JSON list of C-alpha atoms in Angstrom, two decimals:
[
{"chain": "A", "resi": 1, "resn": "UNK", "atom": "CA", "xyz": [0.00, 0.00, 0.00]},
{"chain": "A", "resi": 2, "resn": "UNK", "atom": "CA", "xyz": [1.59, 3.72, -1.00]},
{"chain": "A", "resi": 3, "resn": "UNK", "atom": "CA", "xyz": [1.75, 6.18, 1.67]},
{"chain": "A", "resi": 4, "resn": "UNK", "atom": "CA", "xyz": [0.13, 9.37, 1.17]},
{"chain": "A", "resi": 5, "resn": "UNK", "atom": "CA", "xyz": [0.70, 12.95, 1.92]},
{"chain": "A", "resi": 6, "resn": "UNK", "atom": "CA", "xyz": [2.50, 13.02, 5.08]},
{"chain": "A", "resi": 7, "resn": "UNK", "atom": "CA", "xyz": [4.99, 15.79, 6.71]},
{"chain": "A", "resi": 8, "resn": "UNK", "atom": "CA", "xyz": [7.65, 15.37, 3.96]},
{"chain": "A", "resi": 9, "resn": "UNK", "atom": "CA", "xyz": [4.83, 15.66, 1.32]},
{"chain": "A", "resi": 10, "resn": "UNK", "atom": "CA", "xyz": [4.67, 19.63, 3.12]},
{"chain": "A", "resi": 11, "resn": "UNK", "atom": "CA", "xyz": [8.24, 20.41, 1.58]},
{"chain": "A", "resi": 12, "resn": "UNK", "atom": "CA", "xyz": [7.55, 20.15, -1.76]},
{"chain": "A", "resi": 13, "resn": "UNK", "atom": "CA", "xyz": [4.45, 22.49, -1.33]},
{"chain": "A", "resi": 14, "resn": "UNK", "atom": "CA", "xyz": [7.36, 24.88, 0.05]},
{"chain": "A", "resi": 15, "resn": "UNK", "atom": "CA", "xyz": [9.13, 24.48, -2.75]},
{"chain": "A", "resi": 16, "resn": "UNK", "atom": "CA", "xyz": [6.25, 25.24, -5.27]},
{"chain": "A", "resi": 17, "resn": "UNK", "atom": "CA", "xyz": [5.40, 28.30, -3.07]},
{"chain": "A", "resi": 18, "resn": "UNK", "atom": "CA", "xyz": [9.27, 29.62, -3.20]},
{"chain": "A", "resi": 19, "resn": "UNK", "atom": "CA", "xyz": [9.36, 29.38, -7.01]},
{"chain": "A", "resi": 20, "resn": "UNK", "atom": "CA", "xyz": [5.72, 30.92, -7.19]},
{"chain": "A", "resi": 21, "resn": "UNK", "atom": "CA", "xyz": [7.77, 34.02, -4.89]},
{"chain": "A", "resi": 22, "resn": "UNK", "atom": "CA", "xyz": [10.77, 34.49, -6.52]},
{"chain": "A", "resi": 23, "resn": "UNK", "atom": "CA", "xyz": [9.41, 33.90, -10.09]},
{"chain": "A", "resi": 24, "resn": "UNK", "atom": "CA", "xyz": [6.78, 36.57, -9.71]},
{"chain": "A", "resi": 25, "resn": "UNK", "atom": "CA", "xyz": [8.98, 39.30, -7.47]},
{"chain": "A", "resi": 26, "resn": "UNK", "atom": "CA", "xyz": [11.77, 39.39, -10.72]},
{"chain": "A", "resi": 27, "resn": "UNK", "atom": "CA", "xyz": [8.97, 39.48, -12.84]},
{"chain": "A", "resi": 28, "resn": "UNK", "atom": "CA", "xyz": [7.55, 42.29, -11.10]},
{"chain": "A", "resi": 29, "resn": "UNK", "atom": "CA", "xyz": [10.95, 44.08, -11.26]},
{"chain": "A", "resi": 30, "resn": "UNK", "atom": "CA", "xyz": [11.41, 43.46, -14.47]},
{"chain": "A", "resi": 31, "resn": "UNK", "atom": "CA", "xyz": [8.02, 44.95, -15.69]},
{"chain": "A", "resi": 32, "resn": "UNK", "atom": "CA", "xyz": [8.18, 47.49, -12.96]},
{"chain": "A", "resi": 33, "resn": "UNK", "atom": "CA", "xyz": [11.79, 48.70, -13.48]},
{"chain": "A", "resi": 34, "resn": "UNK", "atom": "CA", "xyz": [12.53, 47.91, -17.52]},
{"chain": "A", "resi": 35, "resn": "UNK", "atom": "CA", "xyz": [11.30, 48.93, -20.91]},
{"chain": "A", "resi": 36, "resn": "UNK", "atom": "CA", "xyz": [10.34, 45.97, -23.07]},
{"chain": "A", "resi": 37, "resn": "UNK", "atom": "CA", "xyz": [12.89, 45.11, -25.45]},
{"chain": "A", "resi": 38, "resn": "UNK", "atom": "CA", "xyz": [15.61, 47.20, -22.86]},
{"chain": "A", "resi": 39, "resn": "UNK", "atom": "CA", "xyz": [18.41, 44.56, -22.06]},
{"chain": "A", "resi": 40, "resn": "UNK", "atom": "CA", "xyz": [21.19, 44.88, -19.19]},
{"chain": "A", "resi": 41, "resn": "UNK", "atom": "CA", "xyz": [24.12, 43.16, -20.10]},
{"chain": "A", "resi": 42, "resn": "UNK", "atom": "CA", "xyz": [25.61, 40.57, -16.35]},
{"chain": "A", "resi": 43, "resn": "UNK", "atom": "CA", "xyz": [28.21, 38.97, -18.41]},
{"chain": "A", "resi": 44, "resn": "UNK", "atom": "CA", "xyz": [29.11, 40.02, -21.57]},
{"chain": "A", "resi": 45, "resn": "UNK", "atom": "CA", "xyz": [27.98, 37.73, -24.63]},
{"chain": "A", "resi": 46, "resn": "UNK", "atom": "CA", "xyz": [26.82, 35.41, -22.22]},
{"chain": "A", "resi": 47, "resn": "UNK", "atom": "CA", "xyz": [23.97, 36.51, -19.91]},
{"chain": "A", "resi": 48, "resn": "UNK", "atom": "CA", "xyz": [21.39, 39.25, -19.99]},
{"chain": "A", "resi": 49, "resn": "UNK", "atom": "CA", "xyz": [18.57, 40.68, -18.61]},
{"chain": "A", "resi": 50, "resn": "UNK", "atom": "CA", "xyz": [16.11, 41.20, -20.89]},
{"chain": "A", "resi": 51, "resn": "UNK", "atom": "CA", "xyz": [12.74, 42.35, -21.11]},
{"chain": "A", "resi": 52, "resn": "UNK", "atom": "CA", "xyz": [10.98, 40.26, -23.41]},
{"chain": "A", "resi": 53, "resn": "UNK", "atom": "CA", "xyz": [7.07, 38.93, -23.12]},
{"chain": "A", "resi": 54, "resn": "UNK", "atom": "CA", "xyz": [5.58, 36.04, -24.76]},
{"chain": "A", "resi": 55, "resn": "UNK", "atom": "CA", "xyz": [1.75, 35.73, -25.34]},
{"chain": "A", "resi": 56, "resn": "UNK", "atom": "CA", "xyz": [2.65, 31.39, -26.27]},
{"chain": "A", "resi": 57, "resn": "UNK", "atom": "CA", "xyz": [4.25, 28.38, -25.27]},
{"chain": "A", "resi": 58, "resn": "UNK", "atom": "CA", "xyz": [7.97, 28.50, -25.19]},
{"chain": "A", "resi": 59, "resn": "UNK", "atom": "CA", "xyz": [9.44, 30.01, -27.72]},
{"chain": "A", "resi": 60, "resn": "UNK", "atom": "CA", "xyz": [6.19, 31.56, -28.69]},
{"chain": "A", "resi": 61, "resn": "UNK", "atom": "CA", "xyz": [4.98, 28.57, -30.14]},
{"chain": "A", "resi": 62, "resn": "UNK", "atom": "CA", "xyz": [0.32, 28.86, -29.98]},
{"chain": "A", "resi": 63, "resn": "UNK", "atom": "CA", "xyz": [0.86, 32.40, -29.53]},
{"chain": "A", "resi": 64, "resn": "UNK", "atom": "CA", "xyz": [-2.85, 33.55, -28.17]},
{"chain": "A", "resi": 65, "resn": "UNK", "atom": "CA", "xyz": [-4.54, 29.79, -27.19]},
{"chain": "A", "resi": 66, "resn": "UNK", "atom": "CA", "xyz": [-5.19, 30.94, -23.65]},
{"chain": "A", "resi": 67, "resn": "UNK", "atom": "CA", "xyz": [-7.57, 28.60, -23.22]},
{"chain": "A", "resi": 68, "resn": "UNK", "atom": "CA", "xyz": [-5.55, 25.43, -24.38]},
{"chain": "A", "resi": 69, "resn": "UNK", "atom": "CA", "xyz": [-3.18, 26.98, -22.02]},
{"chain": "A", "resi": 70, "resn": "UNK", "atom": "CA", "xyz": [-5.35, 27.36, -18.77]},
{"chain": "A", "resi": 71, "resn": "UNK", "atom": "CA", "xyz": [-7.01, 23.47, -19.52]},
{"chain": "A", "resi": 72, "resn": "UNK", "atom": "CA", "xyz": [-3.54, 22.25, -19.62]},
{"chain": "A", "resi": 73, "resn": "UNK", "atom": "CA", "xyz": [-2.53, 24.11, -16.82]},
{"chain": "A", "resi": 74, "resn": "UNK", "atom": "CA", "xyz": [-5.13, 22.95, -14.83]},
{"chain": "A", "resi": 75, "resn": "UNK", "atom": "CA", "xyz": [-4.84, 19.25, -15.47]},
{"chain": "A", "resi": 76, "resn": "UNK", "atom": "CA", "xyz": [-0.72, 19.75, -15.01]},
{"chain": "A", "resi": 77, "resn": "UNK", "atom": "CA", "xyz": [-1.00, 20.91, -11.68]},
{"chain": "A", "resi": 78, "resn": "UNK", "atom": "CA", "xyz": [-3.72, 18.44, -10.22]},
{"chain": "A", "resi": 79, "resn": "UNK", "atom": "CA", "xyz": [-1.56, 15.41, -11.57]},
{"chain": "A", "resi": 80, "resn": "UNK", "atom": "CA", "xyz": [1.23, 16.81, -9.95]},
{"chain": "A", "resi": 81, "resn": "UNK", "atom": "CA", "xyz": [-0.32, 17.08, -6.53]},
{"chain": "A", "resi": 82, "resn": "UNK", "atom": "CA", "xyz": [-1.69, 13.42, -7.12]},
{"chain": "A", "resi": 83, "resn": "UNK", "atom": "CA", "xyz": [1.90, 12.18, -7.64]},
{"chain": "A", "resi": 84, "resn": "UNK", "atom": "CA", "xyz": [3.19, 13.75, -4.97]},
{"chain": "A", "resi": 85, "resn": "UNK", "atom": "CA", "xyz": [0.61, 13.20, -2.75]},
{"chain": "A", "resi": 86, "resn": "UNK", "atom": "CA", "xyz": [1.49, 9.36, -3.43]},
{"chain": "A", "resi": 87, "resn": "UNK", "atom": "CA", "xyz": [5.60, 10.15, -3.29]},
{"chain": "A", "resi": 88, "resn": "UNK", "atom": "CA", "xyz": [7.13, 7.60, -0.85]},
{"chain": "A", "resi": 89, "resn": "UNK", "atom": "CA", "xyz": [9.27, 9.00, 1.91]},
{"chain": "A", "resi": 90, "resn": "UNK", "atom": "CA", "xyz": [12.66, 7.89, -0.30]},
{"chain": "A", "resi": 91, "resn": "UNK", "atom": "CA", "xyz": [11.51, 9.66, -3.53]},
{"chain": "A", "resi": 92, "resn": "UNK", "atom": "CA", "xyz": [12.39, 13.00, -2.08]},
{"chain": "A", "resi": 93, "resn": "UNK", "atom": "CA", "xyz": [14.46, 13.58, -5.65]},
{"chain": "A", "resi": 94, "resn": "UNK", "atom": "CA", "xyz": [10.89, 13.18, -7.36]},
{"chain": "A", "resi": 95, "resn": "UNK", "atom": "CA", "xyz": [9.61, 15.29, -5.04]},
{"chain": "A", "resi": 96, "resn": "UNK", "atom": "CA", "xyz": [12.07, 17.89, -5.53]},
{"chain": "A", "resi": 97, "resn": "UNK", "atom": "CA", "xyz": [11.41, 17.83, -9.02]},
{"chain": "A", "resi": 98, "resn": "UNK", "atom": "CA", "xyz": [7.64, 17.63, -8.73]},
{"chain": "A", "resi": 99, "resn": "UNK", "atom": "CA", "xyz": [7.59, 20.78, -6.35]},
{"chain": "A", "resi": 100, "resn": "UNK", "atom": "CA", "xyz": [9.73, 22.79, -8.90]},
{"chain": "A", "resi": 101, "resn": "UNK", "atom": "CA", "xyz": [7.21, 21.82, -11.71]},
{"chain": "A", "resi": 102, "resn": "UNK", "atom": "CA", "xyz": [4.43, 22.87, -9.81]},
{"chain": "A", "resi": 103, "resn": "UNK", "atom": "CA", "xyz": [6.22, 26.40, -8.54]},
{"chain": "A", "resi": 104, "resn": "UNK", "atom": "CA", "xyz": [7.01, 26.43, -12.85]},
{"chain": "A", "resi": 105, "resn": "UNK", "atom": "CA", "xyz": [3.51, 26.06, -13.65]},
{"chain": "A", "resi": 106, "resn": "UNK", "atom": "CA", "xyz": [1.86, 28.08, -11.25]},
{"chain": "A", "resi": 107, "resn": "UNK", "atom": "CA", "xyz": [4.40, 31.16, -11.80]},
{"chain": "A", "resi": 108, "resn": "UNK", "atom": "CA", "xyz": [3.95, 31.17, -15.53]},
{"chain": "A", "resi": 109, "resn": "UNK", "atom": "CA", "xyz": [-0.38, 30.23, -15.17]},
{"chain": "A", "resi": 110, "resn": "UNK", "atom": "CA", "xyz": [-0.42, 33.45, -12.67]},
{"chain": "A", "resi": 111, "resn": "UNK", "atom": "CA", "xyz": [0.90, 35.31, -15.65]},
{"chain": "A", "resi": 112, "resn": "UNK", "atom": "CA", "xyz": [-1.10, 33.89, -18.56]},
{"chain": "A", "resi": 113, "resn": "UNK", "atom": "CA", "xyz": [-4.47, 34.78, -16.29]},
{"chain": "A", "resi": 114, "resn": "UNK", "atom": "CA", "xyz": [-3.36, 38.17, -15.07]},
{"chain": "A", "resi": 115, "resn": "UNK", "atom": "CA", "xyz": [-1.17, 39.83, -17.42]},
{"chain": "A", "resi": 116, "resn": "UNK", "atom": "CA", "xyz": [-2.49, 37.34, -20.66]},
{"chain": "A", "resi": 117, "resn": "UNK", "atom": "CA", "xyz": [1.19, 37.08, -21.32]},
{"chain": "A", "resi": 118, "resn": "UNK", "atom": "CA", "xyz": [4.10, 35.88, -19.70]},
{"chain": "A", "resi": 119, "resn": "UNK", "atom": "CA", "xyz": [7.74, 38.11, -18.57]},
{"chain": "A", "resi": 120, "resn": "UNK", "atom": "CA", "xyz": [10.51, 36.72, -19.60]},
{"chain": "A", "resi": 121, "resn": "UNK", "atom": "CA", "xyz": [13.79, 38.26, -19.11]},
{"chain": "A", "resi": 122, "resn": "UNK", "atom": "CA", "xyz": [16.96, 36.03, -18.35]},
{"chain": "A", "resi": 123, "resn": "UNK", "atom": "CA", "xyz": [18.76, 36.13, -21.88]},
{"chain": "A", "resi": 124, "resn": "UNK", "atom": "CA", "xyz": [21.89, 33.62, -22.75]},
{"chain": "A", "resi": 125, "resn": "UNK", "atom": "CA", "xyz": [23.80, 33.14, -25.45]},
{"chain": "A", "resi": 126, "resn": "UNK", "atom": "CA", "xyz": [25.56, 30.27, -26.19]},
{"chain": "A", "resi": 127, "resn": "UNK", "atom": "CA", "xyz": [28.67, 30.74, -28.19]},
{"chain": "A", "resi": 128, "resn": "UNK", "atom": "CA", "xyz": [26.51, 32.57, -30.81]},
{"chain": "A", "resi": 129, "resn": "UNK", "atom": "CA", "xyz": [23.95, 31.06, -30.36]},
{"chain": "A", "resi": 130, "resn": "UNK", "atom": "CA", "xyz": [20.56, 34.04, -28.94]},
{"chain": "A", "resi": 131, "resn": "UNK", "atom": "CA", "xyz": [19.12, 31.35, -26.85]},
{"chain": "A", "resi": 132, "resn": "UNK", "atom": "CA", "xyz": [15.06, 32.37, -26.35]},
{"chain": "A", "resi": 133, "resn": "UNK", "atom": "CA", "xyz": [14.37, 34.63, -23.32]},
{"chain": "A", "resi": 134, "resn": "UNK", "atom": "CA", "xyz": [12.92, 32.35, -20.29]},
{"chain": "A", "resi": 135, "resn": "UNK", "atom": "CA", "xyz": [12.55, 33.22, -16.74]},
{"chain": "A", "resi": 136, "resn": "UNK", "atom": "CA", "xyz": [12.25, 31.39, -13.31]},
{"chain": "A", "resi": 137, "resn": "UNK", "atom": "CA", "xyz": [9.12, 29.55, -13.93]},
{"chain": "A", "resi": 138, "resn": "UNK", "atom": "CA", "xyz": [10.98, 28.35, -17.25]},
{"chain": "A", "resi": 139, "resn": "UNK", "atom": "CA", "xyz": [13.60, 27.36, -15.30]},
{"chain": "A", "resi": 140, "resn": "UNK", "atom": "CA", "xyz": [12.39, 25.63, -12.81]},
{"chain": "A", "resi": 141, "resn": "UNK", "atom": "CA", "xyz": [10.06, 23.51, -14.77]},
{"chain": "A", "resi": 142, "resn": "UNK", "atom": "CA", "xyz": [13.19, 22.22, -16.97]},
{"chain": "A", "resi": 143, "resn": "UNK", "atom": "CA", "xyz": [15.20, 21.23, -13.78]},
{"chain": "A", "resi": 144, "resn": "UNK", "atom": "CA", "xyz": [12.08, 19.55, -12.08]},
{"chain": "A", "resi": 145, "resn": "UNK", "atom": "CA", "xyz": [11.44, 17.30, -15.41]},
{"chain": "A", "resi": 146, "resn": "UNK", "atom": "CA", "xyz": [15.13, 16.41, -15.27]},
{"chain": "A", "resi": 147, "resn": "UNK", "atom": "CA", "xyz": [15.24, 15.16, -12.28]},
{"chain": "A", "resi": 148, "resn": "UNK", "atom": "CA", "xyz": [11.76, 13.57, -12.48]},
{"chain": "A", "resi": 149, "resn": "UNK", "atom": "CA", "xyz": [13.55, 11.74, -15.26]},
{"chain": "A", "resi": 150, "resn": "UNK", "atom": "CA", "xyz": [17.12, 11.04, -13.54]},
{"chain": "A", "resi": 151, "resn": "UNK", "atom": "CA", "xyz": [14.37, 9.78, -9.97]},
{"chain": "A", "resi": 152, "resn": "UNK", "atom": "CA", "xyz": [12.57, 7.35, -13.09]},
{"chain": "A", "resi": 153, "resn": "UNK", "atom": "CA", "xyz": [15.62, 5.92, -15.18]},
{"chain": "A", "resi": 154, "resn": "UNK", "atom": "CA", "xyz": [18.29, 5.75, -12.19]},
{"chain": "A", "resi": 155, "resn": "UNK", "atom": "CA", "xyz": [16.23, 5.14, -8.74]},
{"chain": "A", "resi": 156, "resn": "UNK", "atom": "CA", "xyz": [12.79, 4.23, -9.29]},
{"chain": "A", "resi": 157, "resn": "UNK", "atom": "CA", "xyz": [12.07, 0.13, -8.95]},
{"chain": "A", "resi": 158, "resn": "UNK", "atom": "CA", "xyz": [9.03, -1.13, -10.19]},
{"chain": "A", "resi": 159, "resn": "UNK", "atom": "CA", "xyz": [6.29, -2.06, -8.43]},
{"chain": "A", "resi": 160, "resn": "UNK", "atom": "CA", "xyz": [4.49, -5.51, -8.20]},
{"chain": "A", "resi": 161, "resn": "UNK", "atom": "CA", "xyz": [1.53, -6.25, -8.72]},
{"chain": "A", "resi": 162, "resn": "UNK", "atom": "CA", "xyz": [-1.08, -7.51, -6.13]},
{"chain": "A", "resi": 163, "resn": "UNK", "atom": "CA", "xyz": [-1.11, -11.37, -7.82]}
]
């Protein structure tokens, strides 16, 4: 029988809520303190802050399907509170990456609903390479599925079935 919920599950709720936090707070400097398109160079040719929105998916892709983006949304975030919800006490490295995924899709929702686009504004290149704008919602939602997927292919163990 899986446990569920439990004191450990709490954490990852912390998590979500922490990338929810910082997410929106550089978003609100960024809109707050920038002009869109204005771009402050941290490390030449390498990193920038940029102020860049996006009304899609990433990299703009469905620019404008708000809708396809709020249903998705929606389902997203319940499945990830029904997996962790049913985390064991040893998969903390799914829950890790579960709790940034739901901080990522929360932080980037809150925009799509209340601004009907979403900030962006950390800027890399990669040799020359204009990577697309992304922020901390981005970000955190790329780390959580990696280590969803390093929890899967190098810890998980299958389960039996009740024969």
């Amino acid at each position: 029988m899986r446990r569920t919920g439990g004191f450990g599950t709490v954490a990852y709720y912390w998590l979500a809520a922490a990338v929810i936090i910082l997410d929106q707070w550089t978003k609100w400097l960024v809109v707050r303190y920038m002009q869109l398109g204005e771009s402050i160079p941290v490390i030449d040719n390498v990193l920038y802050i940029t102020s860049h929105r996006n009304r899609g998916a990433a990299w703009g892709m469905l620019e404008g399907q708000f809708w396809l983006f709020y249903l998705i949304t929606v389902i997203v975030v319940a499945a990830i509170v029904i997996y962790i919800r049913r985390l064991k006490p040893s998969e903390r490295l799914a829950g890790v990456g579960l709790g940034l995924m739901l901080g990522g899709a929360i932080g980037n929702f809150i925009d799509r609903v209340f601004r009907k686009e979403v900030v962006d504004f950390i800027h890399t290149y990669i040799g020359t390479y204009s990577f697309p704008v992304f922020n901390i919602a981005d970000s955190a939602l790329t780390v959580g599925v990696i280590l969803l997927f390093v929890h899967m292919f190098f810890f998980a163990t299958p389960e039996k079935g009740n024969e």
